[in-house]
Amino acid sequence: MMQDRLKVLLLAVATLGLAVGLGLWTMALPGAAAVVWTLGVIPVLIGLVVEIVRSLAKGEVGLDIVAALSMSAALLFDETLAAAVVALMYSGGTFLESFAEGRARREMSDLLSRVPRTATRQLQGALEEVALEAIAPGDLLLIRQGDVAPVDGRVESERAMLDQSALTGEAMPVRLARGQDVMSGSTNAGDAFDLRVSRAAADSTYAGIVRLVEEAQAAKAPMARMADRWSLMFLIVTLMLAGAAWWFTGDPIRAVAVLVVATPCPLILAVPVALVAGLSRAAHFGVLIKGAKPLEALARIRTLILDKTGTLTDGRPQIVSVHATGALSGDEVLRFAAALDQASKHPIAQAIVAAARARGSAEGRAGGSAGGCVLPVPHDVVEIPGEGVAGVIEGRAVLVGGAAFVAARLGLAQVDIAAAEAGSVIVALGVDGQLMGHLVLADALRPGTAELLAGLRRLGIGRILLATGDRRAVAEAVTAGLGLDAVRAELTPDQKVLLVLSERKNGPVMMVGDGVNDAPALAAADIGVAMGARGAAASAEAADVVLLVDHLDRLLAGIEVAQGARRIAFQSVAVGIGLSVLGMIAAALGYLAPVQGALLQELIDAAVILNALRALRIHPRQMRAADAAVADAPDQVALRGPL
């Protein structure tokens, strides 16, 4: 924050110094103008020298040296106006670069915000709220419905229903019996239960993930700026031309003119402008890129690692099929199940209710009705947590739940249901003592996933892998036919980090995820991309790129914008540096005075900046196709995700 303020201050000083000096010069006060220009240059030059020393201490040689030489030489030989122009260009460039990085990630301490700061402890028959630091192994905690387990422990109640998707990638809630382990960071998806603490908060699973993220970020290789990669070559050419001009003519002013023309404003200005424009354009399509360096790196990605739950899939159970086995039709099976499940807060029950209402709304629209689906109100409801629900719908006795639960209540040895695919859940329906059918739910792939992967390969990503904490059978069933290069299942957070590091041999690696368990890998990858719309805060904090809408296909738009912005920046630099070299040659031959060289550099700057601003008009192919589809079907525009 202090660095950003300093850059703003230096830009203001340089601008004010040049403007006031020009005013004094037009009033025929050249001596006063020279003093003001010098005063405007000196703070910028001091800041520049400090930056050079820091860079050299880290073994880096940047463009700052050329800018410092040109300002110093211009002041030394009384070319104060040229020095002031260079100071303004340099301070403006550093300000733009700082602005481009102003959306950088917040500190990782925010990662802990998902875990409550207090817990409800049971002590001597009473409940008390205590700080996490006060919890010790052996304590008994009450975990209410919707609470996040603050520490690792064991279930002390008969059963517990936990959503562990943020930690393991398992989309479906997990039912745990007495004595089974609970990981901190899991969400209670069922009734309240007792948790016997097994580890202190600092040693628990969630805290370990936080430490993994911090270590991965600290070990992450720095991304080189495009400007830095050009700087050494340009510095050598500049010094050779300036030295030759002074050596062969004996006139130091020619060397000053060469240095002034050589001030690398195309690099200092064009690259940040193109990249800032790219950041703005990507945000327009719902892709937040946290700075210019990540945008450059995003354009060079060659390997992509995808999480499964919530990234490649929707992350929520969805009905994939409805089977009627009795007197009811498939639609009636769904209607009765959803009507009774209105009384349950279980995630699968809520998914069934949402599906029934969505189907009813779609049928209403097709029939010209504005109304949605109205489900009957359930009566005499009895819920057995984690098992199923019994109640009365329109005067009929209804059972909804797992196959074993419904079979037991109907007096059947078992419910005859064909084996479901790995990762799917069966919900059976009984009405008036008869089995009427069942519903199959699964965490399905996002629509258009195959086309998305094909588009990514078209953009130059040669290797695509799946990395998930879910079971191998589930991972392979979900990704069948996608043509992935590898599937890695049942991975812990640290194993995901190792996978990212091992894939670097194939080129820059991008990791896409949404859960807490993905955060360390996102931090370790060259580019980490988080699903920010519904993903965990931890992954958004650790990532370099956040998809602001819940559409994975926006990744295509982000990469295409990044590649376009980098290409435009490269073009601007190549043209600008080429023109600067021609100007340096002219200055060395005596055709340009220092002030003329500074003005020529201004014209070059204007040209490269205008070219760099073309990045604001980049329109990704994927978004052009979406626009065409909307134009063909204007009544469907509401179905597009927000920008």
CSV table of N, CA and C in Angstrom, one decimal, residues 40 94 176 184 186-187 198 228-229 270 282 335 354 414 427 450 483 534 546 566 568:
chain,number,residue,atom,x,y,z
A,40,GLY,N,11.6,18.5,-10.2
A,40,GLY,CA,10.6,17.5,-10.5
A,40,GLY,C,11.2,16.2,-10.8
A,94,THR,N,5.4,3.2,-14.3
A,94,THR,CA,5.4,2.5,-13.0
A,94,THR,C,4.1,2.5,-12.3
A,176,LEU,N,-21.9,-40.6,8.8
A,176,LEU,CA,-20.9,-41.1,9.7
A,176,LEU,C,-21.6,-41.7,11.0
A,184,SER,N,-12.1,-31.2,10.4
A,184,SER,CA,-12.4,-29.8,10.5
A,184,SER,C,-12.6,-29.2,9.1
A,186,SER,N,-15.5,-29.6,7.7
A,186,SER,CA,-16.8,-30.2,7.2
A,186,SER,C,-18.0,-29.5,7.7
A,187,THR,N,-19.0,-29.5,6.9
A,187,THR,CA,-20.3,-28.8,7.3
A,187,THR,C,-21.3,-29.8,7.7
A,198,SER,N,-10.4,-34.5,18.9
A,198,SER,CA,-9.2,-35.4,18.9
A,198,SER,C,-7.9,-34.6,18.7
A,228,ASP,N,11.0,-7.4,-18.7
A,228,ASP,CA,12.3,-7.8,-18.1
A,228,ASP,C,13.0,-8.7,-19.1
A,229,ARG,N,12.3,-9.4,-19.9
A,229,ARG,CA,13.0,-10.3,-20.8
A,229,ARG,C,13.6,-9.6,-22.0
A,270,ALA,N,3.8,0.6,-23.0
A,270,ALA,CA,3.0,-0.2,-23.8
A,270,ALA,C,2.6,-1.5,-23.1
A,282,ALA,N,-11.0,-8.9,-19.7
A,282,ALA,CA,-11.3,-10.2,-19.1
A,282,ALA,C,-12.4,-10.0,-18.0
A,335,ARG,N,-43.2,-35.9,-8.5
A,335,ARG,CA,-44.1,-35.0,-7.7
A,335,ARG,C,-44.3,-35.4,-6.3
A,354,ALA,N,-36.1,-28.9,-5.9
A,354,ALA,CA,-35.7,-28.0,-6.9
A,354,ALA,C,-36.0,-28.5,-8.3
A,414,GLN,N,-35.9,-56.4,0.0
A,414,GLN,CA,-35.0,-55.4,-0.6
A,414,GLN,C,-35.8,-54.7,-1.7
A,427,VAL,N,-32.9,-42.8,-4.6
A,427,VAL,CA,-33.9,-42.4,-3.7
A,427,VAL,C,-35.2,-43.2,-4.1
A,450,ALA,N,-17.2,-31.3,-22.9
A,450,ALA,CA,-16.4,-31.8,-24.0
A,450,ALA,C,-16.0,-30.7,-25.0
A,483,GLY,N,-11.6,-37.7,-23.0
A,483,GLY,CA,-10.3,-37.7,-23.6
A,483,GLY,C,-9.3,-37.0,-22.8
A,534,ARG,N,-19.5,-19.9,-6.5
A,534,ARG,CA,-20.0,-20.7,-5.4
A,534,ARG,C,-18.8,-21.4,-4.6
A,546,VAL,N,-9.9,-15.6,-10.8
A,546,VAL,CA,-11.2,-16.0,-10.2
A,546,VAL,C,-12.3,-15.8,-11.3
A,566,ARG,N,-1.4,-10.1,-24.6
A,566,ARG,CA,0.1,-10.4,-24.7
A,566,ARG,C,0.6,-10.2,-26.1
A,568,ILE,N,-0.7,-8.2,-28.4
A,568,ILE,CA,-0.8,-6.8,-28.7
A,568,ILE,C,0.4,-6.1,-28.0
